[in-house]
Short mmCIF file of C-alpha atoms in Angstrom, two decimals:
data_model
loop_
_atom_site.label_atom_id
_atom_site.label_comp_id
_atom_site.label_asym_id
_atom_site.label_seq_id
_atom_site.Cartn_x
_atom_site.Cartn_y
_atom_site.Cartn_z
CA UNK A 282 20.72 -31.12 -23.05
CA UNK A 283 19.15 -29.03 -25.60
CA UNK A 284 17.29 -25.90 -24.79
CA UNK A 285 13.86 -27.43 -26.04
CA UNK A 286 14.64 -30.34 -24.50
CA UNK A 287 15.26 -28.66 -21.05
CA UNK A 288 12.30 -25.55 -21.35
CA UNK A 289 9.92 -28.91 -21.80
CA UNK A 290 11.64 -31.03 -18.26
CA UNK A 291 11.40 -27.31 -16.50
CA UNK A 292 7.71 -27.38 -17.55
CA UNK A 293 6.48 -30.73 -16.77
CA UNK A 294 8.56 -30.01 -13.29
CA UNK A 295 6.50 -27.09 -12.49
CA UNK A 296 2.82 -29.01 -13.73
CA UNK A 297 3.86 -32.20 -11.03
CA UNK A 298 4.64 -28.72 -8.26
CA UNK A 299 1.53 -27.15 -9.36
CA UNK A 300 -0.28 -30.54 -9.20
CA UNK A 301 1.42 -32.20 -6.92
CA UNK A 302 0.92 -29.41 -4.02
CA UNK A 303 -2.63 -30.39 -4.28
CA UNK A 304 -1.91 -33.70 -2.71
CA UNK A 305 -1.33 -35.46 0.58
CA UNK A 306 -0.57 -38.99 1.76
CA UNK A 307 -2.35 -40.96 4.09
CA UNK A 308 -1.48 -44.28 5.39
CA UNK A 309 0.38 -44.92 1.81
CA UNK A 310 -3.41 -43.66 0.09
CA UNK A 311 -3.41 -40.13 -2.34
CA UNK A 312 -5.97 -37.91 -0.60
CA UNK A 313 -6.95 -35.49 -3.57
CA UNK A 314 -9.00 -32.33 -2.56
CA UNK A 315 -12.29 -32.18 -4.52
CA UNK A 316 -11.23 -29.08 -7.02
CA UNK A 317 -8.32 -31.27 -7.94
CA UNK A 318 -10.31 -34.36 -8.75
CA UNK A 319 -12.61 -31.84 -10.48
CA UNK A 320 -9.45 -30.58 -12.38
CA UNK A 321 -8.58 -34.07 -13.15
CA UNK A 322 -11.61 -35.06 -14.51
CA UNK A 323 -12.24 -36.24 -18.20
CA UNK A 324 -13.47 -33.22 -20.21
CA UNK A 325 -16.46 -35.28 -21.87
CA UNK A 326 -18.06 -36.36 -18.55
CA UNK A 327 -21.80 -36.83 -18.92
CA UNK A 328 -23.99 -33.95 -18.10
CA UNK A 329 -26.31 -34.52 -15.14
CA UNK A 330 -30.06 -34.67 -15.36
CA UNK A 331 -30.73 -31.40 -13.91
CA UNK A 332 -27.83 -28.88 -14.82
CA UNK A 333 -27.79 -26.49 -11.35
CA UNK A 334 -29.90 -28.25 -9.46
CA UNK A 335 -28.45 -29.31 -6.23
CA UNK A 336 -29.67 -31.81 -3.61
CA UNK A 337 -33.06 -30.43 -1.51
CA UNK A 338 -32.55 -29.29 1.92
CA UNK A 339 -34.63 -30.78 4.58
CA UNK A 340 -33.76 -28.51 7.51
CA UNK A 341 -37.09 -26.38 7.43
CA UNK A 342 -39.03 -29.80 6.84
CA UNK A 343 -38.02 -31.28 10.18
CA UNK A 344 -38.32 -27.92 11.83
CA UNK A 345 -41.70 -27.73 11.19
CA UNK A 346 -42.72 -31.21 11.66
CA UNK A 347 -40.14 -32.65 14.03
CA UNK A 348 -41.55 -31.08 17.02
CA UNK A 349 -44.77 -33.36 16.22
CA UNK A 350 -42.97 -36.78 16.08
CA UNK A 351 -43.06 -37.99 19.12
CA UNK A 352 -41.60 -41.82 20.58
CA UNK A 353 -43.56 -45.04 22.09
CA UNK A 354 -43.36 -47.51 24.14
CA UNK A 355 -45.88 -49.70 25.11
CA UNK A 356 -45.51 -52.06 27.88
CA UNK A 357 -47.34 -55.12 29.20
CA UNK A 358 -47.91 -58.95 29.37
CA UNK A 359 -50.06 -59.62 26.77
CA UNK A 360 -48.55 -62.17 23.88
CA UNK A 361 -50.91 -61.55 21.66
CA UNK A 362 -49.68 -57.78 21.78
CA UNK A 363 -46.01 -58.23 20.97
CA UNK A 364 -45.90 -61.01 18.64
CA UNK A 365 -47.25 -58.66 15.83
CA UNK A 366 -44.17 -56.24 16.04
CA UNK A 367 -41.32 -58.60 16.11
CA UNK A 368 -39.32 -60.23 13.06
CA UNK A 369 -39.79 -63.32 13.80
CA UNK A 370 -44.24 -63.52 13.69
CA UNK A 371 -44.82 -66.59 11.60
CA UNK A 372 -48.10 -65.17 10.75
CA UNK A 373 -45.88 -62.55 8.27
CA UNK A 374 -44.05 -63.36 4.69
CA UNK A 375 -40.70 -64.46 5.08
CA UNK A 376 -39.30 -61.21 3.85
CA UNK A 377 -41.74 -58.31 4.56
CA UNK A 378 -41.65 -57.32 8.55
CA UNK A 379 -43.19 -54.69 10.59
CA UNK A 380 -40.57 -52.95 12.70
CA UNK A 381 -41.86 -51.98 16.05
CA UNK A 382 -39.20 -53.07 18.59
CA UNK A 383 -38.95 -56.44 19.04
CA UNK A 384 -41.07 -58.56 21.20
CA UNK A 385 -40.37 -61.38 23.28
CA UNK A 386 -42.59 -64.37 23.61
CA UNK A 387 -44.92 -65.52 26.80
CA UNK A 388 -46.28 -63.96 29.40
CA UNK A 389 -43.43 -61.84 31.19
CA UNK A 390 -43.19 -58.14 31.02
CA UNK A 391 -42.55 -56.97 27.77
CA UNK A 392 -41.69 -53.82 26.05
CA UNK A 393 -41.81 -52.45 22.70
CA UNK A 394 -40.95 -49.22 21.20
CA UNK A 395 -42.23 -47.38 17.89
CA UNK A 396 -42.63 -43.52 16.63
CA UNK A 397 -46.12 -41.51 15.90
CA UNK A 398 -46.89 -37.90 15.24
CA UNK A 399 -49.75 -35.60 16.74
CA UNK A 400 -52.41 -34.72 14.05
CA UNK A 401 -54.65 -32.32 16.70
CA UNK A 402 -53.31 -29.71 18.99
CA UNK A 403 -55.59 -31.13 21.77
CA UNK A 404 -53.29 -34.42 21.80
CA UNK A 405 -54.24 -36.87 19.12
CA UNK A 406 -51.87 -39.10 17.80
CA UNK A 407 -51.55 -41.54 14.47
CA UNK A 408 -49.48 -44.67 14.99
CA UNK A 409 -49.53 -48.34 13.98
CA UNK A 410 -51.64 -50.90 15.63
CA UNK A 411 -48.74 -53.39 15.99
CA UNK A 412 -47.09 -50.65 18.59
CA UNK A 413 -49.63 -50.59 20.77
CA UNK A 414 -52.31 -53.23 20.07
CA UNK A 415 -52.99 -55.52 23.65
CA UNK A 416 -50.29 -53.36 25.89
CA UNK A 417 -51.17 -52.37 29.02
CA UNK A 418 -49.47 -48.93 29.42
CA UNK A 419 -48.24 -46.83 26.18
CA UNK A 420 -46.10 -43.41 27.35
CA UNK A 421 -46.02 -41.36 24.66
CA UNK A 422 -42.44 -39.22 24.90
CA UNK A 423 -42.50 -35.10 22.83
CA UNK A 424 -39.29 -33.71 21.63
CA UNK A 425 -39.15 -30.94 24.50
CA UNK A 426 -38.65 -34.11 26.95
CA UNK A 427 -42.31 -34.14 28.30
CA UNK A 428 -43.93 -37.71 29.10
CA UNK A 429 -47.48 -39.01 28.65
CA UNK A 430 -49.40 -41.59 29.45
CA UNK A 431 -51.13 -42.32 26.06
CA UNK A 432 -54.59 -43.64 26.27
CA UNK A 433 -55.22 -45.88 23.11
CA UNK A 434 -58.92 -44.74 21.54
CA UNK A 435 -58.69 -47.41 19.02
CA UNK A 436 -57.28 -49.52 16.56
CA UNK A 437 -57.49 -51.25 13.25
CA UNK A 438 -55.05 -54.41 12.50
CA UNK A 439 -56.74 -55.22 9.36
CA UNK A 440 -54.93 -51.77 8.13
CA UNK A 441 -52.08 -51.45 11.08
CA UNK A 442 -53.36 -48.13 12.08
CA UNK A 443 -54.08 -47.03 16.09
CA UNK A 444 -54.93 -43.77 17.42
CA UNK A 445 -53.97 -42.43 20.75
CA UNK A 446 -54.56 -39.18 23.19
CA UNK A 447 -52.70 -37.39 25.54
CA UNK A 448 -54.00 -35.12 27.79
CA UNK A 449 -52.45 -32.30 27.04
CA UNK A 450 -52.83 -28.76 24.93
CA UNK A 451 -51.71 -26.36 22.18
CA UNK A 452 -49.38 -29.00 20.90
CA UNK A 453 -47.35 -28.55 17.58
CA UNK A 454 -48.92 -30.68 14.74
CA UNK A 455 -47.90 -31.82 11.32
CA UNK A 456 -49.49 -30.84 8.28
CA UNK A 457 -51.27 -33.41 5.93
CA UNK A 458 -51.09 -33.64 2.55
CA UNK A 459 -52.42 -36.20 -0.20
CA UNK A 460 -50.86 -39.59 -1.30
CA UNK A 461 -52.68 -39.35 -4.23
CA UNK A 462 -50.79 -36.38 -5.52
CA UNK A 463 -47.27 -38.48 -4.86
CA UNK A 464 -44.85 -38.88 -7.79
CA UNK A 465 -42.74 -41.75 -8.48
CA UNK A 466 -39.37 -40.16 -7.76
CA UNK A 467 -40.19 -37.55 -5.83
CA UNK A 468 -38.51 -36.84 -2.50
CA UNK A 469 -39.27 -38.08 0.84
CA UNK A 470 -38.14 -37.60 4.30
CA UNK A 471 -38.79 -39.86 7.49
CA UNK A 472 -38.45 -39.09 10.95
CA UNK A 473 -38.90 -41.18 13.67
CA UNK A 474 -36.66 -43.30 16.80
CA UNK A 475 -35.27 -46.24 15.09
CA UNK A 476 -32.86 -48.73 17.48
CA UNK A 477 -34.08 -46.19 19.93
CA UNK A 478 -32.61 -42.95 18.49
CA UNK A 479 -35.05 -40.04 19.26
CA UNK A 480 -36.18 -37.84 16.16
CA UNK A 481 -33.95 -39.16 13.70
CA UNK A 482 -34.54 -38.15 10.31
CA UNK A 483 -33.59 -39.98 7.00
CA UNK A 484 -34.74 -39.03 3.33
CA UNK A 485 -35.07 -41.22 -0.05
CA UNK A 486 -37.86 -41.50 -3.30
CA UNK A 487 -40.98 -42.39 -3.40
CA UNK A 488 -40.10 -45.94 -5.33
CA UNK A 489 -43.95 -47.23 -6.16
CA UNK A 490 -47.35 -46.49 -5.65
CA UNK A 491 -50.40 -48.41 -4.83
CA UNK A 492 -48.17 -51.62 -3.63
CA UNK A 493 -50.57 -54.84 -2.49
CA UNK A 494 -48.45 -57.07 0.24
CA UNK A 495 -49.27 -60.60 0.78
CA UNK A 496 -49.43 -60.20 4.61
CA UNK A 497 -51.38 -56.38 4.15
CA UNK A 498 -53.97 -56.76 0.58
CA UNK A 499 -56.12 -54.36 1.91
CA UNK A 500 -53.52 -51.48 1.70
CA UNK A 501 -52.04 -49.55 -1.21
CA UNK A 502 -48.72 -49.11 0.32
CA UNK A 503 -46.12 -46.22 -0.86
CA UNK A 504 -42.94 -47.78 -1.45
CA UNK A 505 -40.00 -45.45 -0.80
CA UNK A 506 -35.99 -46.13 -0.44
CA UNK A 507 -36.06 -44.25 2.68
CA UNK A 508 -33.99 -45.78 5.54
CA UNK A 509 -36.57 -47.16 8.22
CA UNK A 510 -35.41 -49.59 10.45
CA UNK A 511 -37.09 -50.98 14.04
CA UNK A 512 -38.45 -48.38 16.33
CA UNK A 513 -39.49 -46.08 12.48
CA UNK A 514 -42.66 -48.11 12.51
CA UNK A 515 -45.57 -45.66 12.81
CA UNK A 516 -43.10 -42.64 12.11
CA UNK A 517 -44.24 -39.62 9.38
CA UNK A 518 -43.30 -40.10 5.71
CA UNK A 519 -43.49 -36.31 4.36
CA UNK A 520 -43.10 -34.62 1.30
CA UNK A 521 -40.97 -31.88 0.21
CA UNK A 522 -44.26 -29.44 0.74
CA UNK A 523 -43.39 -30.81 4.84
CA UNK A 524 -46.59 -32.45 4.34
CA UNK A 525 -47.24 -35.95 5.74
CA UNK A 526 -48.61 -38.73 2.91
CA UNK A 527 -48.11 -41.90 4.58
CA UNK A 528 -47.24 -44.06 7.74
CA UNK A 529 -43.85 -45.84 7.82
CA UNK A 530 -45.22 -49.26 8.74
CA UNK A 531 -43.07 -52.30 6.96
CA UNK A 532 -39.59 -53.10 5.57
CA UNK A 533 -38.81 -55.83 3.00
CA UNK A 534 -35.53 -57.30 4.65
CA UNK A 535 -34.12 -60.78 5.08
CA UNK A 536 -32.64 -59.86 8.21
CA UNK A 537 -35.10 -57.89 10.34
CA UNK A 538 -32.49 -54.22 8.84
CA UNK A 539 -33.51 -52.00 6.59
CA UNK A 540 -32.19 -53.35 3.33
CA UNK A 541 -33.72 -50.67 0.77
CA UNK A 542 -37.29 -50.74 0.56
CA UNK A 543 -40.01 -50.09 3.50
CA UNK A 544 -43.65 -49.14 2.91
CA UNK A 545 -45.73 -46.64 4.14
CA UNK A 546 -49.63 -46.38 4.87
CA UNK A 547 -51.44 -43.66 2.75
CA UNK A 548 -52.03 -40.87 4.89
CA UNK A 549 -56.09 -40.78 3.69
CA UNK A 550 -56.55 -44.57 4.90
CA UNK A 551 -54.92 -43.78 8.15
CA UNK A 552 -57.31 -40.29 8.78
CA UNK A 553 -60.70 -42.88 7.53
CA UNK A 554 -59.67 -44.99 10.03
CA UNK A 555 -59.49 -42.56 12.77
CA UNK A 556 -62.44 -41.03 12.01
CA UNK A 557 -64.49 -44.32 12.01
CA UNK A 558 -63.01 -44.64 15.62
CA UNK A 559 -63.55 -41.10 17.22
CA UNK A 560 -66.90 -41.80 15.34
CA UNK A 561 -68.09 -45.18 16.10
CA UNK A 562 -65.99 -46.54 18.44
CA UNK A 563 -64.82 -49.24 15.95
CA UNK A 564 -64.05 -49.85 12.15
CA UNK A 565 -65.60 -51.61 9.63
CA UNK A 566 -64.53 -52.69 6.14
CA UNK A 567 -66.25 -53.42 3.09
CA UNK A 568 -66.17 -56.87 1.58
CA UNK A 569 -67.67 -58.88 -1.78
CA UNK A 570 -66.71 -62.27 -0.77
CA UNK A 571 -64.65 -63.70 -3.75
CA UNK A 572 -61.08 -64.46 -4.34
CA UNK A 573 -59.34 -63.08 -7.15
CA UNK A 574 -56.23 -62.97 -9.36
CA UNK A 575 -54.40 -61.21 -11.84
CA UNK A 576 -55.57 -61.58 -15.27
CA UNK A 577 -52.73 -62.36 -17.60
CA UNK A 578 -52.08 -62.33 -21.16
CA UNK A 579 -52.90 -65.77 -21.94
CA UNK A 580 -56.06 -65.53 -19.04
CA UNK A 581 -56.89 -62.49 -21.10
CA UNK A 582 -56.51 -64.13 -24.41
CA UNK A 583 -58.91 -67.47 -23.36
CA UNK A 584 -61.54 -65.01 -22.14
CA UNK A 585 -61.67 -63.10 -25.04
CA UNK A 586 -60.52 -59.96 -23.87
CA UNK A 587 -58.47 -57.55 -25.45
CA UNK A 588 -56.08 -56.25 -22.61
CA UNK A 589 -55.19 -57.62 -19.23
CA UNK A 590 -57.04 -55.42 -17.11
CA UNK A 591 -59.67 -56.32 -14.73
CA UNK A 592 -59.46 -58.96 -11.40
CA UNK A 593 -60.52 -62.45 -12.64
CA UNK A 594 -63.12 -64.07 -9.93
CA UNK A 595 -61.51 -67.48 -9.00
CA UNK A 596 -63.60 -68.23 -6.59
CA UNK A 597 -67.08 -67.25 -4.85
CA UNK A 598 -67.69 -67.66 -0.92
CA UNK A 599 -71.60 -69.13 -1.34
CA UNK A 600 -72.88 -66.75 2.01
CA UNK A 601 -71.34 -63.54 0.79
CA UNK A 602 -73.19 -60.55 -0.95
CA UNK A 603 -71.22 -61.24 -4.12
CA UNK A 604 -72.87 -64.89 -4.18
CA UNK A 605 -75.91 -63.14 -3.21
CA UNK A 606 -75.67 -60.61 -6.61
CA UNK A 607 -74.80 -63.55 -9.18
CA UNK A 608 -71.17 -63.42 -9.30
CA UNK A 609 -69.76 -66.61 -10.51
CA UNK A 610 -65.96 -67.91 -10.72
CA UNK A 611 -64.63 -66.62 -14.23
CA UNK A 612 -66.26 -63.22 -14.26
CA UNK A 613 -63.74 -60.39 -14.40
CA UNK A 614 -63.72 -57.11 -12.65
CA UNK A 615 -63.69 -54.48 -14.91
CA UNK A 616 -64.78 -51.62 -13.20
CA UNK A 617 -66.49 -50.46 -9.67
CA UNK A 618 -68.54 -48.03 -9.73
CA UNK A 619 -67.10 -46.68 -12.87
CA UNK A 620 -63.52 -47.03 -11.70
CA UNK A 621 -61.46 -48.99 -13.69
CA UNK A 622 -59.70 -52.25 -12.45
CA UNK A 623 -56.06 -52.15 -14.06
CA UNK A 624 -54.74 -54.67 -12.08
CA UNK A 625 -56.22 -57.39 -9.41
CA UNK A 626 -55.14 -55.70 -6.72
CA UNK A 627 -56.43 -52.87 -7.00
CA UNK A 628 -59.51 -53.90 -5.91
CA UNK A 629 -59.23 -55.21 -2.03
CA UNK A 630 -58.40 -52.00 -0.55
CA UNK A 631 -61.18 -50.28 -2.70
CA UNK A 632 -63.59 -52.27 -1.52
CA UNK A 633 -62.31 -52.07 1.78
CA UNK A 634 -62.67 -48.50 1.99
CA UNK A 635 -66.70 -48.69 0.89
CA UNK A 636 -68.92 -48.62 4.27
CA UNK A 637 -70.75 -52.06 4.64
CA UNK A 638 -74.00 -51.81 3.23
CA UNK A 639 -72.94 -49.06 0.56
CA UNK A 640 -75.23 -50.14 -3.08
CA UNK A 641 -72.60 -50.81 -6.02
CA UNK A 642 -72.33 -51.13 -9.50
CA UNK A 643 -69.52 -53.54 -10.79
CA UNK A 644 -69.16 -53.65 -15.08
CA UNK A 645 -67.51 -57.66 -15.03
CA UNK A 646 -66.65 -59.64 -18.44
CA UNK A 647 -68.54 -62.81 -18.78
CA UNK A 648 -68.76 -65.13 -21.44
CA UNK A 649 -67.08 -62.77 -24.31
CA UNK A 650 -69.89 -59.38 -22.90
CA UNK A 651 -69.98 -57.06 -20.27
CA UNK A 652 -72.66 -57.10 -18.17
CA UNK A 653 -73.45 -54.79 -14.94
CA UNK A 654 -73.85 -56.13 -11.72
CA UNK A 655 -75.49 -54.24 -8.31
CA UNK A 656 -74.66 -55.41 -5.02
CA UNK A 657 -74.73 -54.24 -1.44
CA UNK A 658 -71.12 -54.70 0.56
CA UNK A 659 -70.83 -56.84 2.69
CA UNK A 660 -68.58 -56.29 6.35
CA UNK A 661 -65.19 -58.02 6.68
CA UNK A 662 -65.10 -59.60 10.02
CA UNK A 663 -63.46 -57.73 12.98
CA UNK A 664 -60.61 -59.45 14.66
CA UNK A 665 -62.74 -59.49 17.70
CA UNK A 666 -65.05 -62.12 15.93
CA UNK A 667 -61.55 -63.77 14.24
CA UNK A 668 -60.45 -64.14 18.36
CA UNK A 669 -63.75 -65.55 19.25
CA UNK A 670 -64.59 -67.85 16.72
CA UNK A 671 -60.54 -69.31 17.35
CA UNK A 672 -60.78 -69.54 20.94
CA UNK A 673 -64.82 -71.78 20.50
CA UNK A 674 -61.78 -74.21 18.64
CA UNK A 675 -59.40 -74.52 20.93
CA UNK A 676 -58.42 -77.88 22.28
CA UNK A 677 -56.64 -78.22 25.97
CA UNK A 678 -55.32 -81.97 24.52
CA UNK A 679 -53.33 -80.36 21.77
CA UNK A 680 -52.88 -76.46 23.42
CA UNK A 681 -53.95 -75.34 20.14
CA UNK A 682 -56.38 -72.08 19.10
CA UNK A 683 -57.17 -72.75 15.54
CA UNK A 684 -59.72 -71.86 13.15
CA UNK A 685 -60.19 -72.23 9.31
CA UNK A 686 -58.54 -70.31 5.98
CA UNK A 687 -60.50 -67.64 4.90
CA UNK A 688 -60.97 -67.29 0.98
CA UNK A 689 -57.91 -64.37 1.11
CA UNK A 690 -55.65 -66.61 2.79
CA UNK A 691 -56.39 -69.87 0.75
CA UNK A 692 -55.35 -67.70 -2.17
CA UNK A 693 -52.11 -66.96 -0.58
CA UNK A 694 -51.56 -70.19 0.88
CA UNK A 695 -52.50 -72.02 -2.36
CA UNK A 696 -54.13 -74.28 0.45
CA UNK A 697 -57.82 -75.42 -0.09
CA UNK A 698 -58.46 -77.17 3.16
CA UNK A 699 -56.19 -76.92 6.70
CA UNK A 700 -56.75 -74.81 10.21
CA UNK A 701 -54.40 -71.59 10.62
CA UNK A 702 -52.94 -71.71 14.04
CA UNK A 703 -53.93 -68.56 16.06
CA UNK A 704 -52.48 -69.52 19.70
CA UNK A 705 -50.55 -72.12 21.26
CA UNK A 706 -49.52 -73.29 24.86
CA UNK A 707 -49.15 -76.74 26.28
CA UNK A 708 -47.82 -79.98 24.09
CA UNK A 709 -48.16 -78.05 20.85
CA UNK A 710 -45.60 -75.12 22.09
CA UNK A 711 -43.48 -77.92 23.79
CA UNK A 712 -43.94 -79.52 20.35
CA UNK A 713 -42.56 -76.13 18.58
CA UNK A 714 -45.66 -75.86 16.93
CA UNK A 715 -45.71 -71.58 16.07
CA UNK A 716 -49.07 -69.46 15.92
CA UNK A 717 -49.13 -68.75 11.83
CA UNK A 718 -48.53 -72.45 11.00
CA UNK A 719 -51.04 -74.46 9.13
CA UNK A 720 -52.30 -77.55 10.22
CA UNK A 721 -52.80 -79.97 7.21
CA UNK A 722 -53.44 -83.16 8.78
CA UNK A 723 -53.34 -85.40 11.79
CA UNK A 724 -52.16 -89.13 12.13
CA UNK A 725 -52.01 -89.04 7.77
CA UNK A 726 -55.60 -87.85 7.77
CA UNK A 727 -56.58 -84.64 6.20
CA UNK A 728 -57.58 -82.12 8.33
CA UNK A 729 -60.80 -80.16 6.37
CA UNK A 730 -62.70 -78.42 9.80
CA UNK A 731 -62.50 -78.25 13.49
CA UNK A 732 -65.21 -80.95 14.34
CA UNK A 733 -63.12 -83.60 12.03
CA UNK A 734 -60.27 -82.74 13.73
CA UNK A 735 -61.87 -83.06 17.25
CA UNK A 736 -62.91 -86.66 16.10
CA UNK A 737 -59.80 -87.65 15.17
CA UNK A 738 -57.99 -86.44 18.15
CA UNK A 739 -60.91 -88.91 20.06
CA UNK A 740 -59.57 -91.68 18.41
CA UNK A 741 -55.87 -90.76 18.74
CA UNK A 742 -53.38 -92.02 21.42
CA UNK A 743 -50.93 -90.60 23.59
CA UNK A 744 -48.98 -88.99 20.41
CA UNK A 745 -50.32 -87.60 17.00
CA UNK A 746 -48.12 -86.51 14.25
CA UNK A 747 -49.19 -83.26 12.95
CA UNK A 748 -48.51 -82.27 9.25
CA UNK A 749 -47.94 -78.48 8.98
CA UNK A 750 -47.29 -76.04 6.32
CA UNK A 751 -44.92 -73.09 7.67
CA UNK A 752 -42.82 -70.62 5.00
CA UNK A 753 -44.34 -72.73 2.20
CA UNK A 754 -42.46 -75.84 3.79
CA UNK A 755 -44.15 -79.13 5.25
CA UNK A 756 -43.32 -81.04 8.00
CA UNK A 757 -44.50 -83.62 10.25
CA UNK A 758 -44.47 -82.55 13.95
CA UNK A 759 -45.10 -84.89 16.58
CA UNK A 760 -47.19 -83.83 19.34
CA UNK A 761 -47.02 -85.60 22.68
CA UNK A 762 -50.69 -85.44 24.10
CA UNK A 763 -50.73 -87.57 27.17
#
């Protein structure tokens, strides 16, 4: 061997050594320590976005607010309280879910579970509705182990928000902050009990802003990346300031798990809300009475408009204050009250916000002009009234509570006529007939109101086949009725 030959074996000997001592073996695997994988690494890897910038640390976030998050559980009988905070409520998209605990059907003690966080040192609490709405005892549970029974001052389902009070004093609160100010991108931490798991706390990006559901249009969700999962719902979302923006409150998941995206009520609709209720007991919401939809280019294009902004009127309900002001099917929304319309829906939970009764201005495009329009808002219905007006339908033959499509929910539906189911017992739950189902016609005939249906059902015999719409699917159900 030559000497060049053997100085060049006696140094690649002593690089494997060198290397090589760096190493281990597990179960037939290289381990490699992470200063030898750095070693190893190409020398043109890419450069990161922020050079010396490492990940934020959350610990002084959740030391400050953690001690505010606190755990639920409501408990009762009531089905109309749990079926809102299961995965499995027809009356909800296929994919988007609220995550309280899930309920079981009927009558029989039930008991859900959900998160919250005390906004007063004198013991009021922010939650969601679908927690707590019809339970019969809610125990609120602090971090220092301490137990409540939670007395529930009110709640709003039309935005998914409750508020609750303990009795009890100098408790630590969270700080609030202001959705508004959130960034696309910006860093977000959760905390709350989900599968049960007190005070856990998960972090992710704020994904989107001002996100309009199909089950929640009156809502400009936050869309994060932030694990939430059942037992998160009505858990803090906080920014890096340990300021609280929003409300954990929905996940979009095809299997009831977090899969990537959950949504989170602005902080500012949530603190409206409560203050209608410590206010007035109740909550009201504004409302025009139209449908709408999203203008697009070729919508845009046919009505002679130069972008696609605005919410294009499809429809006009003939008893509502927008009737009442002149608005007709084809205008477009341009602006409210000098607040532009970028996008269709945009507009519900603007409106919503505006006290019933409130004078406004709306600039609309009609007929290749703008023109401006005054009105006085109108008052969205309170489930209360929803309840009452389903139970006057309900029909002991069938076991059915139903009650027509408003304007919203013909939009969504795509449906111009049919009755929403809102509760069933009797042959229609033998039948597997589910509350959220649509009921399109009876014996072949369409079904357009209650009183047609009632006559029909006089003329029927022992069994009527039902047509129903459920998860955009139709099917014929027959319905024993004795």
């Amino acid at each position: 061997m030559h000497a060049a030959t053997f100085k060049r074996s006696l140094l690649a000997a002593a690089l494997i050594a060198a290397v090589g001592a760096g190493y281990a073996t597990l179960g037939g695997e290289i381990i490699r320590p992470a200063d030898a994988v750095a070693a190893l690494a190409p020398a043109a890897a890419a450069p990161l976005a922020n050079p010396g910038v490492g990940l934020p640390d959350f610990r002084s976030i959740v030391e400050h607010s953690g001690p505010a998050v606190v755990n639920i559980s409501a408990s009762g009988s009531s089905k109309t309280a749990f079926s809102g905070g299961g995965d499995d409520d027809p009356r909800l998209p296929e994919l988007f879910r609220r995550f309280g605990g899930p309920m079981p059907e009927g009558r029989t003690p039930t008991q859900g579970m959900g998160s919250g966080f005390i906004v007063s040192a004198d013991g009021l609490i922010l939650t969601n509705a679908h927690v707590v709405s019809g339970a019969d005892e809610v125990t609120v549970k602090l971090t220092d182990k301490r137990e409540f029974k939670a007395k529930v001052v009110g709640l709003d389902k039309l935005t998914d928000i409750a508020v609750l009070r303990i009795a009890a004093k100098n408790l630590p609160v969270v700080s609030l902050g202001s959705p508004g100010s959130a960034q696309v991108g910006e860093w977000v931490v959760a905390i709350g009990s989900p599968f049960g798991f007190e005070n856990s706390v998960t972090a992710g990006i704020v994904s989107a802003k001002g996100r309009s559901l199909a089950s929640d249009s009156y809502v400009p969700f936050i869309q994060t990346d932030v694990a939430v999962n059942p037992g998160n719902s009505g858990g803090p979302l906080i920014n890096l300031n340990g300021e609280v923006i929003g409300i954990n409150s929905q996940i979009y998941s095809r299997n009831g798990g977090y899969q990537g995206v959950s949504f989170a009520i602005p902080i500012d609709v949530a603190m409206n809300i409560q203050e209608q209720l410590l206010k007035n007991g109740k909550v009201s919401h504004g409302r025009l009475g139209v449908t709408i939809q999203e203008v697009s280019q070729s919508l845009a294009e046919s009505f002679g408009l130069k972008n696609t902004a605005g919410a294009l009127i499809s429809s006009v309900d003939k008893t509502s204050p927008a009737a009442a002001a002149g608005l007709e099917a084809g205008d477009i929304i341009l602006k409210l009250d000098g607040t532009e319309i970028t996008r269709s829906t945009e507009l519900p939970p603007i409106v919503a916000a505006i006290r019933p009764g409130t004078q406004i201005k709306l600039q609309v495009w009609r007929k290749g002009s703008t023109r401006d329009i005054a009105l006085a808002v109108g008052e969205i219905p309170t489930p209360a009234q929803a309840t009452a007006d389903s139970q006057e339908a309900d029909n002991p033959r069938l076991g059915l509570a139903l009650r027509p499509l408003n304007p919203q929910e013909q939009q969504q539906s795509g449906i111009a006529g049919g009755l929403l189911v809102e509760n069933v017992s009797g042959p229609a739950a033998k039948a597997g007939i589910r509350r959220g189902d649509i009921v399109l016609s009876l014996n072949g005939q369409e079904v357009r109101d209650i009183e047609q249906l009632r006559g029909l059902l006089d003329k029927a015999g022992k069994t009527v086949a039902l047509l129903i719409e459920r998860d955009d699917a139709k099917i014929f159900v027959p319905v024993d009725i004795g």
